Amino acid sequence: MPSSLHRRRLLLLVVAAAALRGAPLADAGADTCKAWLVQSIPTDMPHLSRIPGVLSTGDVLQWLSGNATKSLDILAQYWQFLPQPNNPKSGDYGFSESDMRRFGADEGRRVYKALENAADRKIKIRIVQHSGFAPDFDQESADLAAGRPNVENATVLFEDWWGSGVVHAKVWISDKKDVYIGSANNDWKSLTQVKELGIYFAGCPQIAKTVEVYFQNLWTLSTLNSTFYTKQAWDTQWQVSRKVPCWSHFLQPKERCRFASPSAGHPYHFQLTSHM
């Protein structure tokens, strides 16, 4: 059985390969499109050395925020860039401020500050997220949007569409040309306390456009009323009834709702044309 880390690496390679397949380097600009591996190394582990040439997750997220001039799109499962040692619902609870510094929590503060600075520069920021695992684990994104019309939040609850599941992708897209795809959550612990792996594309507009399709699909999904766009389908393999979107292939073709079917590179894949 492959380890969790190996599965993550395989997933990243598959996603990166899919992006590259949809956006040949000749089209992306072979002279400008570059890619780096990105990693997080836990603190207090001197024998787990950083690999030369591999970038730091915290650095990359700060670059994406700091260098954005027009737009920043973020897919996140939950938010805790800011340490919460006084919150009983947080895994940080009970640790001191000196512990937080030793654990590297300041890296999360720096990333969140870079996001705040981008928001204050009037960068258009769109966030698609799960609702979080505790009542305040989406508070940071809400605070970013508060009083800033250039920052938009959208929450997608997969359980409303499929009966279960969460937004689990971690993607940042800056200015439609620079992209991070990886395993790191928007959590300071993913920067300095958990081994994470990702890939950073810089100056790759065609790759960004391909990844943007996935973001836009979820963004559009967040605007739809699942009551109108879900049906019950019979899963013949597992012999159970499932809630699915009305365009699902679990449904017979005649039972599916109609929707416009643009090309793979089109960012509005879920532009539905009717309810039934």
PDB file of C-alpha atoms in Angstrom:
ATOM      1  CA  MET A   1       0.000   0.000   0.000  1.00  0.00           C
ATOM      2  CA  PRO A   2       1.591   3.340  -1.036  1.00  0.00           C
ATOM      3  CA  SER A   3       2.159   5.869   1.735  1.00  0.00           C
ATOM      4  CA  SER A   4       0.146   9.069   2.017  1.00  0.00           C
ATOM      5  CA  LEU A   5       3.168  11.053   0.839  1.00  0.00           C
ATOM      6  CA  HIS A   6       3.608   8.816  -2.203  1.00  0.00           C
ATOM      7  CA  ARG A   7      -0.074   9.196  -3.067  1.00  0.00           C
ATOM      8  CA  ARG A   8       0.271  12.971  -2.824  1.00  0.00           C
ATOM      9  CA  ARG A   9       3.317  12.935  -5.088  1.00  0.00           C
ATOM     10  CA  LEU A  10       1.491  10.776  -7.618  1.00  0.00           C
ATOM     11  CA  LEU A  11      -1.536  13.090  -7.555  1.00  0.00           C
ATOM     12  CA  LEU A  12       0.647  16.140  -8.115  1.00  0.00           C
ATOM     13  CA  LEU A  13       2.396  14.479 -11.039  1.00  0.00           C
ATOM     14  CA  VAL A  14      -0.956  13.526 -12.585  1.00  0.00           C
ATOM     15  CA  VAL A  15      -2.346  17.054 -12.181  1.00  0.00           C
ATOM     16  CA  ALA A  16       0.817  18.627 -13.523  1.00  0.00           C
ATOM     17  CA  ALA A  17       0.873  16.231 -16.469  1.00  0.00           C
ATOM     18  CA  ALA A  18      -2.770  17.005 -17.230  1.00  0.00           C
ATOM     19  CA  ALA A  19      -2.078  20.719 -17.127  1.00  0.00           C
ATOM     20  CA  LEU A  20       0.938  20.365 -19.383  1.00  0.00           C
ATOM     21  CA  ARG A  21      -0.997  18.134 -21.771  1.00  0.00           C
ATOM     22  CA  GLY A  22      -3.683  20.786 -22.101  1.00  0.00           C
ATOM     23  CA  ALA A  23      -1.123  23.561 -22.505  1.00  0.00           C
ATOM     24  CA  PRO A  24       1.967  22.673 -24.555  1.00  0.00           C
ATOM     25  CA  LEU A  25       5.055  24.621 -23.560  1.00  0.00           C
ATOM     26  CA  ALA A  26       5.230  26.020 -27.083  1.00  0.00           C
ATOM     27  CA  ASP A  27       1.894  27.717 -26.446  1.00  0.00           C
ATOM     28  CA  ALA A  28       2.667  28.585 -22.844  1.00  0.00           C
ATOM     29  CA  GLY A  29       5.840  30.410 -23.858  1.00  0.00           C
ATOM     30  CA  ALA A  30       8.822  28.086 -23.610  1.00  0.00           C
ATOM     31  CA  ASP A  31      11.129  30.974 -22.709  1.00  0.00           C
ATOM     32  CA  THR A  32       8.983  32.164 -19.809  1.00  0.00           C
ATOM     33  CA  CYS A  33       7.050  29.151 -18.474  1.00  0.00           C
ATOM     34  CA  LYS A  34       8.986  27.526 -15.650  1.00  0.00           C
ATOM     35  CA  ALA A  35       8.129  25.027 -12.921  1.00  0.00           C
ATOM     36  CA  TRP A  36       9.620  24.233  -9.511  1.00  0.00           C
ATOM     37  CA  LEU A  37       8.876  21.637  -6.889  1.00  0.00           C
ATOM     38  CA  VAL A  38       7.702  23.147  -3.606  1.00  0.00           C
ATOM     39  CA  GLN A  39       7.972  21.609  -0.142  1.00  0.00           C
ATOM     40  CA  SER A  40       7.342  22.227   3.543  1.00  0.00           C
ATOM     41  CA  ILE A  41       9.836  20.825   6.055  1.00  0.00           C
ATOM     42  CA  PRO A  42       8.825  20.530   9.750  1.00  0.00           C
ATOM     43  CA  THR A  43      10.941  22.552  12.169  1.00  0.00           C
ATOM     44  CA  ASP A  44      13.130  20.822  14.790  1.00  0.00           C
ATOM     45  CA  MET A  45      13.990  18.031  12.341  1.00  0.00           C
ATOM     46  CA  PRO A  46      17.659  18.720  11.491  1.00  0.00           C
ATOM     47  CA  HIS A  47      18.101  15.368   9.766  1.00  0.00           C
ATOM     48  CA  LEU A  48      15.318  16.170   7.281  1.00  0.00           C
ATOM     49  CA  SER A  49      17.261  18.631   5.171  1.00  0.00           C
ATOM     50  CA  ARG A  50      15.811  20.829   2.460  1.00  0.00           C
ATOM     51  CA  ILE A  51      16.488  19.629  -1.073  1.00  0.00           C
ATOM     52  CA  PRO A  52      18.558  22.145  -3.071  1.00  0.00           C
ATOM     53  CA  GLY A  53      16.514  23.867  -5.764  1.00  0.00           C
ATOM     54  CA  VAL A  54      13.155  23.005  -4.172  1.00  0.00           C
ATOM     55  CA  LEU A  55      11.216  26.061  -3.026  1.00  0.00           C
ATOM     56  CA  SER A  56       9.547  26.743   0.311  1.00  0.00           C
ATOM     57  CA  THR A  57       5.737  26.624   0.413  1.00  0.00           C
ATOM     58  CA  GLY A  58       5.542  29.756   2.543  1.00  0.00           C
ATOM     59  CA  ASP A  59       7.796  31.677   0.165  1.00  0.00           C
ATOM     60  CA  VAL A  60       5.756  30.674  -2.885  1.00  0.00           C
ATOM     61  CA  LEU A  61       2.429  31.678  -1.332  1.00  0.00           C
ATOM     62  CA  GLN A  62       3.904  35.041  -0.332  1.00  0.00           C
ATOM     63  CA  TRP A  63       5.261  35.549  -3.857  1.00  0.00           C
ATOM     64  CA  LEU A  64       1.885  34.758  -5.418  1.00  0.00           C
ATOM     65  CA  SER A  65       0.177  37.290  -3.155  1.00  0.00           C
ATOM     66  CA  GLY A  66       2.921  39.901  -3.266  1.00  0.00           C
ATOM     67  CA  ASN A  67       3.444  39.828  -7.032  1.00  0.00           C
ATOM     68  CA  ALA A  68      -0.230  39.779  -8.015  1.00  0.00           C
ATOM     69  CA  THR A  69      -1.183  42.895  -9.973  1.00  0.00           C
ATOM     70  CA  LYS A  70      -4.721  42.025 -11.095  1.00  0.00           C
ATOM     71  CA  SER A  71      -6.194  38.819  -9.683  1.00  0.00           C
ATOM     72  CA  LEU A  72      -5.696  35.997  -7.198  1.00  0.00           C
ATOM     73  CA  ASP A  73      -7.901  32.878  -7.124  1.00  0.00           C
ATOM     74  CA  ILE A  74      -7.628  30.484  -4.168  1.00  0.00           C
ATOM     75  CA  LEU A  75      -9.073  27.021  -3.555  1.00  0.00           C
ATOM     76  CA  ALA A  76      -8.888  26.064   0.117  1.00  0.00           C
ATOM     77  CA  GLN A  77     -10.238  23.440   2.462  1.00  0.00           C
ATOM     78  CA  TYR A  78     -10.012  25.614   5.574  1.00  0.00           C
ATOM     79  CA  TRP A  79      -8.053  28.548   7.031  1.00  0.00           C
ATOM     80  CA  GLN A  80      -5.720  28.878  10.003  1.00  0.00           C
ATOM     81  CA  PHE A  81      -2.708  30.865   8.876  1.00  0.00           C
ATOM     82  CA  LEU A  82      -2.913  32.742  12.177  1.00  0.00           C
ATOM     83  CA  PRO A  83      -2.062  30.643  15.252  1.00  0.00           C
ATOM     84  CA  GLN A  84      -4.795  30.234  17.855  1.00  0.00           C
ATOM     85  CA  PRO A  85      -3.169  28.955  21.077  1.00  0.00           C
ATOM     86  CA  ASN A  86      -6.088  30.298  23.143  1.00  0.00           C
ATOM     87  CA  ASN A  87      -8.833  28.640  21.081  1.00  0.00           C
ATOM     88  CA  PRO A  88      -9.961  25.299  22.618  1.00  0.00           C
ATOM     89  CA  LYS A  89     -11.199  24.172  19.183  1.00  0.00           C
ATOM     90  CA  SER A  90      -7.780  24.639  17.611  1.00  0.00           C
ATOM     91  CA  GLY A  91      -4.916  22.178  17.544  1.00  0.00           C
ATOM     92  CA  ASP A  92      -2.776  25.085  18.743  1.00  0.00           C
ATOM     93  CA  TYR A  93      -4.601  25.225  22.075  1.00  0.00           C
ATOM     94  CA  GLY A  94      -2.440  25.157  25.190  1.00  0.00           C
ATOM     95  CA  PHE A  95       0.856  26.105  23.569  1.00  0.00           C
ATOM     96  CA  SER A  96       2.609  29.336  24.530  1.00  0.00           C
ATOM     97  CA  GLU A  97       3.568  32.180  22.209  1.00  0.00           C
ATOM     98  CA  SER A  98       7.202  31.103  22.485  1.00  0.00           C
ATOM     99  CA  ASP A  99       6.125  27.605  21.423  1.00  0.00           C
ATOM    100  CA  MET A 100       4.326  29.113  18.427  1.00  0.00           C
ATOM    101  CA  ARG A 101       7.460  30.973  17.375  1.00  0.00           C
ATOM    102  CA  ARG A 102       9.596  27.855  17.768  1.00  0.00           C
ATOM    103  CA  PHE A 103       7.089  25.883  15.699  1.00  0.00           C
ATOM    104  CA  GLY A 104       7.338  28.455  12.903  1.00  0.00           C
ATOM    105  CA  ALA A 105       3.837  29.921  13.232  1.00  0.00           C
ATOM    106  CA  ASP A 106       5.139  33.336  12.161  1.00  0.00           C
ATOM    107  CA  GLU A 107       5.382  31.979   8.615  1.00  0.00           C
ATOM    108  CA  GLY A 108       1.595  31.714   8.555  1.00  0.00           C
ATOM    109  CA  ARG A 109       1.300  35.289   9.788  1.00  0.00           C
ATOM    110  CA  ARG A 110       3.557  36.439   6.949  1.00  0.00           C
ATOM    111  CA  VAL A 111       1.478  34.649   4.317  1.00  0.00           C
ATOM    112  CA  TYR A 112      -1.760  36.073   5.703  1.00  0.00           C
ATOM    113  CA  LYS A 113      -0.229  39.567   5.833  1.00  0.00           C
ATOM    114  CA  ALA A 114       0.765  39.210   2.171  1.00  0.00           C
ATOM    115  CA  LEU A 115      -2.863  38.344   1.388  1.00  0.00           C
ATOM    116  CA  GLU A 116      -4.096  41.365   3.340  1.00  0.00           C
ATOM    117  CA  ASN A 117      -1.651  43.580   1.458  1.00  0.00           C
ATOM    118  CA  ALA A 118      -2.898  42.199  -1.870  1.00  0.00           C
ATOM    119  CA  ALA A 119      -6.482  42.891  -0.820  1.00  0.00           C
ATOM    120  CA  ASP A 120      -5.528  46.441   0.196  1.00  0.00           C
ATOM    121  CA  ARG A 121      -3.913  46.942  -3.243  1.00  0.00           C
ATOM    122  CA  LYS A 122      -7.386  46.274  -4.706  1.00  0.00           C
ATOM    123  CA  ILE A 123      -6.313  42.969  -6.259  1.00  0.00           C
ATOM    124  CA  LYS A 124      -9.406  40.998  -7.278  1.00  0.00           C
ATOM    125  CA  ILE A 125      -9.372  37.990  -4.943  1.00  0.00           C
ATOM    126  CA  ARG A 126     -11.794  35.080  -5.294  1.00  0.00           C
ATOM    127  CA  ILE A 127     -11.893  32.294  -2.716  1.00  0.00           C
ATOM    128  CA  VAL A 128     -13.649  28.935  -3.044  1.00  0.00           C
ATOM    129  CA  GLN A 129     -13.613  26.914   0.153  1.00  0.00           C
ATOM    130  CA  HIS A 130     -15.241  24.297   2.319  1.00  0.00           C
ATOM    131  CA  SER A 131     -17.056  25.634   5.368  1.00  0.00           C
ATOM    132  CA  GLY A 132     -14.245  24.530   7.685  1.00  0.00           C
ATOM    133  CA  PHE A 133     -14.096  21.893  10.408  1.00  0.00           C
ATOM    134  CA  ALA A 134     -14.872  24.252  13.276  1.00  0.00           C
ATOM    135  CA  PRO A 135     -17.107  27.325  13.423  1.00  0.00           C
ATOM    136  CA  ASP A 136     -14.203  29.737  12.962  1.00  0.00           C
ATOM    137  CA  PHE A 137     -11.978  27.866  10.505  1.00  0.00           C
ATOM    138  CA  ASP A 138     -13.203  30.068   7.649  1.00  0.00           C
ATOM    139  CA  GLN A 139     -13.019  33.281   9.679  1.00  0.00           C
ATOM    140  CA  GLU A 140      -9.744  34.422   8.126  1.00  0.00           C
ATOM    141  CA  SER A 141     -11.205  34.420   4.618  1.00  0.00           C
ATOM    142  CA  ALA A 142     -14.297  36.208   5.926  1.00  0.00           C
ATOM    143  CA  ASP A 143     -12.057  38.855   7.501  1.00  0.00           C
ATOM    144  CA  LEU A 144     -10.232  39.324   4.189  1.00  0.00           C
ATOM    145  CA  ALA A 145     -13.539  39.987   2.436  1.00  0.00           C
ATOM    146  CA  ALA A 146     -15.011  42.230   5.145  1.00  0.00           C
ATOM    147  CA  GLY A 147     -15.297  45.781   3.826  1.00  0.00           C
ATOM    148  CA  ARG A 148     -13.408  44.916   0.630  1.00  0.00           C
ATOM    149  CA  PRO A 149     -15.620  44.619  -2.483  1.00  0.00           C
ATOM    150  CA  ASN A 150     -12.617  43.317  -4.436  1.00  0.00           C
ATOM    151  CA  VAL A 151     -12.525  40.145  -2.282  1.00  0.00           C
ATOM    152  CA  GLU A 152     -15.224  37.500  -2.806  1.00  0.00           C
ATOM    153  CA  ASN A 153     -15.844  34.310  -0.834  1.00  0.00           C
ATOM    154  CA  ALA A 154     -17.752  31.285  -2.067  1.00  0.00           C
ATOM    155  CA  THR A 155     -18.456  28.190   0.008  1.00  0.00           C
ATOM    156  CA  VAL A 156     -19.151  24.889  -1.742  1.00  0.00           C
ATOM    157  CA  LEU A 157     -20.724  22.122   0.322  1.00  0.00           C
ATOM    158  CA  PHE A 158     -20.256  18.890  -1.597  1.00  0.00           C
ATOM    159  CA  GLU A 159     -22.694  17.128   0.716  1.00  0.00           C
ATOM    160  CA  ASP A 160     -25.456  19.227  -0.869  1.00  0.00           C
ATOM    161  CA  TRP A 161     -24.506  17.831  -4.280  1.00  0.00           C
ATOM    162  CA  TRP A 162     -23.173  14.323  -3.630  1.00  0.00           C
ATOM    163  CA  GLY A 163     -24.298  13.598  -0.071  1.00  0.00           C
ATOM    164  CA  SER A 164     -20.752  13.829   1.310  1.00  0.00           C
ATOM    165  CA  GLY A 165     -17.294  15.166   0.571  1.00  0.00           C
ATOM    166  CA  VAL A 166     -15.329  18.391   0.992  1.00  0.00           C
ATOM    167  CA  VAL A 167     -13.371  20.830  -1.148  1.00  0.00           C
ATOM    168  CA  HIS A 168      -9.931  19.314  -0.700  1.00  0.00           C
ATOM    169  CA  ALA A 169      -7.914  20.925  -3.503  1.00  0.00           C
ATOM    170  CA  LYS A 170      -5.229  23.464  -2.633  1.00  0.00           C
ATOM    171  CA  VAL A 171      -4.684  25.808  -5.574  1.00  0.00           C
ATOM    172  CA  TRP A 172      -3.517  29.426  -5.932  1.00  0.00           C
ATOM    173  CA  ILE A 173      -3.658  31.231  -9.308  1.00  0.00           C
ATOM    174  CA  SER A 174      -2.068  34.692  -9.568  1.00  0.00           C
ATOM    175  CA  ASP A 175      -2.693  37.008 -12.535  1.00  0.00           C
ATOM    176  CA  LYS A 176      -3.813  34.019 -14.632  1.00  0.00           C
ATOM    177  CA  LYS A 177      -0.208  32.982 -15.216  1.00  0.00           C
ATOM    178  CA  ASP A 178       1.409  31.854 -11.938  1.00  0.00           C
ATOM    179  CA  VAL A 179       0.036  28.749 -10.181  1.00  0.00           C
ATOM    180  CA  TYR A 180       0.598  26.729  -7.014  1.00  0.00           C
ATOM    181  CA  ILE A 181      -0.910  23.227  -6.825  1.00  0.00           C
ATOM    182  CA  GLY A 182      -0.048  21.126  -3.804  1.00  0.00           C
ATOM    183  CA  SER A 183      -0.951  19.403  -0.588  1.00  0.00           C
ATOM    184  CA  ALA A 184      -0.484  22.386   1.759  1.00  0.00           C
ATOM    185  CA  ASN A 185      -3.587  23.726   3.495  1.00  0.00           C
ATOM    186  CA  ASN A 186      -4.057  27.411   4.290  1.00  0.00           C
ATOM    187  CA  ASP A 187      -2.703  26.635   7.741  1.00  0.00           C
ATOM    188  CA  TRP A 188       0.574  27.728   9.322  1.00  0.00           C
ATOM    189  CA  LYS A 189       1.216  24.103  10.296  1.00  0.00           C
ATOM    190  CA  SER A 190       1.265  23.152   6.605  1.00  0.00           C
ATOM    191  CA  LEU A 191       4.149  25.589   6.191  1.00  0.00           C
ATOM    192  CA  THR A 192       6.397  24.555   9.087  1.00  0.00           C
ATOM    193  CA  GLN A 193       5.020  21.479  10.886  1.00  0.00           C
ATOM    194  CA  VAL A 194       3.854  19.064   8.161  1.00  0.00           C
ATOM    195  CA  LYS A 195       5.768  17.581   5.234  1.00  0.00           C
ATOM    196  CA  GLU A 196       3.976  18.972   2.188  1.00  0.00           C
ATOM    197  CA  LEU A 197       4.683  18.789  -1.524  1.00  0.00           C
ATOM    198  CA  GLY A 198       3.571  20.959  -4.421  1.00  0.00           C
ATOM    199  CA  ILE A 199       4.463  22.430  -7.775  1.00  0.00           C
ATOM    200  CA  TYR A 200       4.835  26.097  -8.704  1.00  0.00           C
ATOM    201  CA  PHE A 201       4.329  27.267 -12.288  1.00  0.00           C
ATOM    202  CA  ALA A 202       5.609  30.776 -13.078  1.00  0.00           C
ATOM    203  CA  GLY A 203       4.848  32.659 -16.288  1.00  0.00           C
ATOM    204  CA  CYS A 204       2.585  29.881 -17.609  1.00  0.00           C
ATOM    205  CA  PRO A 205      -0.705  31.463 -18.803  1.00  0.00           C
ATOM    206  CA  GLN A 206      -1.873  28.414 -20.758  1.00  0.00           C
ATOM    207  CA  ILE A 207      -1.359  26.108 -17.786  1.00  0.00           C
ATOM    208  CA  ALA A 208      -3.094  28.641 -15.539  1.00  0.00           C
ATOM    209  CA  LYS A 209      -6.023  28.732 -17.969  1.00  0.00           C
ATOM    210  CA  THR A 210      -6.357  24.949 -17.783  1.00  0.00           C
ATOM    211  CA  VAL A 211      -6.308  24.957 -13.978  1.00  0.00           C
ATOM    212  CA  GLU A 212      -8.731  27.899 -13.969  1.00  0.00           C
ATOM    213  CA  VAL A 213     -11.371  25.649 -15.534  1.00  0.00           C
ATOM    214  CA  TYR A 214     -11.502  23.594 -12.333  1.00  0.00           C
ATOM    215  CA  PHE A 215     -11.656  26.716 -10.163  1.00  0.00           C
ATOM    216  CA  GLN A 216     -14.395  28.261 -12.299  1.00  0.00           C
ATOM    217  CA  ASN A 217     -16.434  25.046 -12.197  1.00  0.00           C
ATOM    218  CA  LEU A 218     -16.471  25.134  -8.394  1.00  0.00           C
ATOM    219  CA  TRP A 219     -17.099  28.885  -8.358  1.00  0.00           C
ATOM    220  CA  THR A 220     -20.129  28.422 -10.610  1.00  0.00           C
ATOM    221  CA  LEU A 221     -21.288  25.431  -8.584  1.00  0.00           C
ATOM    222  CA  SER A 222     -21.357  27.650  -5.495  1.00  0.00           C
ATOM    223  CA  THR A 223     -23.895  29.930  -7.199  1.00  0.00           C
ATOM    224  CA  LEU A 224     -26.376  27.161  -8.045  1.00  0.00           C
ATOM    225  CA  ASN A 225     -29.212  25.963  -5.848  1.00  0.00           C
ATOM    226  CA  SER A 226     -28.551  22.257  -5.316  1.00  0.00           C
ATOM    227  CA  THR A 227     -32.282  21.696  -4.718  1.00  0.00           C
ATOM    228  CA  PHE A 228     -32.925  22.410  -8.407  1.00  0.00           C
ATOM    229  CA  TYR A 229     -29.866  20.659  -9.802  1.00  0.00           C
ATOM    230  CA  THR A 230     -29.658  17.326  -7.959  1.00  0.00           C
ATOM    231  CA  LYS A 231     -31.390  13.998  -8.482  1.00  0.00           C
ATOM    232  CA  GLN A 232     -31.355  10.541  -6.960  1.00  0.00           C
ATOM    233  CA  ALA A 233     -29.511   7.957  -9.039  1.00  0.00           C
ATOM    234  CA  TRP A 234     -29.264   4.211  -8.582  1.00  0.00           C
ATOM    235  CA  ASP A 235     -25.680   2.967  -8.315  1.00  0.00           C
ATOM    236  CA  THR A 236     -25.826  -0.459  -9.925  1.00  0.00           C
ATOM    237  CA  GLN A 237     -22.362  -1.453  -8.684  1.00  0.00           C
ATOM    238  CA  TRP A 238     -22.964  -0.766  -4.985  1.00  0.00           C
ATOM    239  CA  GLN A 239     -26.744  -1.177  -5.067  1.00  0.00           C
ATOM    240  CA  VAL A 240     -27.441   2.115  -3.322  1.00  0.00           C
ATOM    241  CA  SER A 241     -29.277   5.317  -4.151  1.00  0.00           C
ATOM    242  CA  ARG A 242     -27.022   8.349  -4.503  1.00  0.00           C
ATOM    243  CA  LYS A 243     -27.627  12.089  -4.611  1.00  0.00           C
ATOM    244  CA  VAL A 244     -25.856  13.464  -7.687  1.00  0.00           C
ATOM    245  CA  PRO A 245     -25.845  16.620  -9.816  1.00  0.00           C
ATOM    246  CA  CYS A 246     -28.413  16.390 -12.578  1.00  0.00           C
ATOM    247  CA  TRP A 247     -25.657  16.278 -15.229  1.00  0.00           C
ATOM    248  CA  SER A 248     -24.033  13.221 -13.596  1.00  0.00           C
ATOM    249  CA  HIS A 249     -23.261  10.145 -15.671  1.00  0.00           C
ATOM    250  CA  PHE A 250     -24.862   8.082 -12.922  1.00  0.00           C
ATOM    251  CA  LEU A 251     -28.079   9.195 -14.623  1.00  0.00           C
ATOM    252  CA  GLN A 252     -29.338   7.890 -17.918  1.00  0.00           C
ATOM    253  CA  PRO A 253     -28.698  10.377 -20.754  1.00  0.00           C
ATOM    254  CA  LYS A 254     -32.379  11.260 -21.113  1.00  0.00           C
ATOM    255  CA  GLU A 255     -32.611  11.967 -17.373  1.00  0.00           C
ATOM    256  CA  ARG A 256     -29.720  14.434 -17.286  1.00  0.00           C
ATOM    257  CA  CYS A 257     -30.227  18.180 -17.277  1.00  0.00           C
ATOM    258  CA  ARG A 258     -29.022  20.062 -20.307  1.00  0.00           C
ATOM    259  CA  PHE A 259     -26.093  22.415 -20.122  1.00  0.00           C
ATOM    260  CA  ALA A 260     -23.771  24.138 -22.546  1.00  0.00           C
ATOM    261  CA  SER A 261     -20.678  22.027 -23.174  1.00  0.00           C
ATOM    262  CA  PRO A 262     -17.781  24.352 -24.025  1.00  0.00           C
ATOM    263  CA  SER A 263     -14.289  23.234 -24.904  1.00  0.00           C
ATOM    264  CA  ALA A 264     -11.997  22.011 -22.137  1.00  0.00           C
ATOM    265  CA  GLY A 265     -10.250  25.355 -22.022  1.00  0.00           C
ATOM    266  CA  HIS A 266     -13.460  27.318 -21.529  1.00  0.00           C
ATOM    267  CA  PRO A 267     -13.779  28.639 -17.944  1.00  0.00           C
ATOM    268  CA  TYR A 268     -17.587  28.360 -17.729  1.00  0.00           C
ATOM    269  CA  HIS A 269     -18.167  24.642 -18.035  1.00  0.00           C
ATOM    270  CA  PHE A 270     -21.264  24.570 -15.836  1.00  0.00           C
ATOM    271  CA  GLN A 271     -23.296  27.195 -17.681  1.00  0.00           C
ATOM    272  CA  LEU A 272     -26.628  25.389 -17.433  1.00  0.00           C
ATOM    273  CA  THR A 273     -29.358  26.120 -19.955  1.00  0.00           C
ATOM    274  CA  SER A 274     -32.364  24.589 -18.195  1.00  0.00           C
ATOM    275  CA  HIS A 275     -33.438  22.990 -14.937  1.00  0.00           C
ATOM    276  CA  MET A 276     -34.480  19.687 -16.471  1.00  0.00           C
TER     277      MET A 276
END
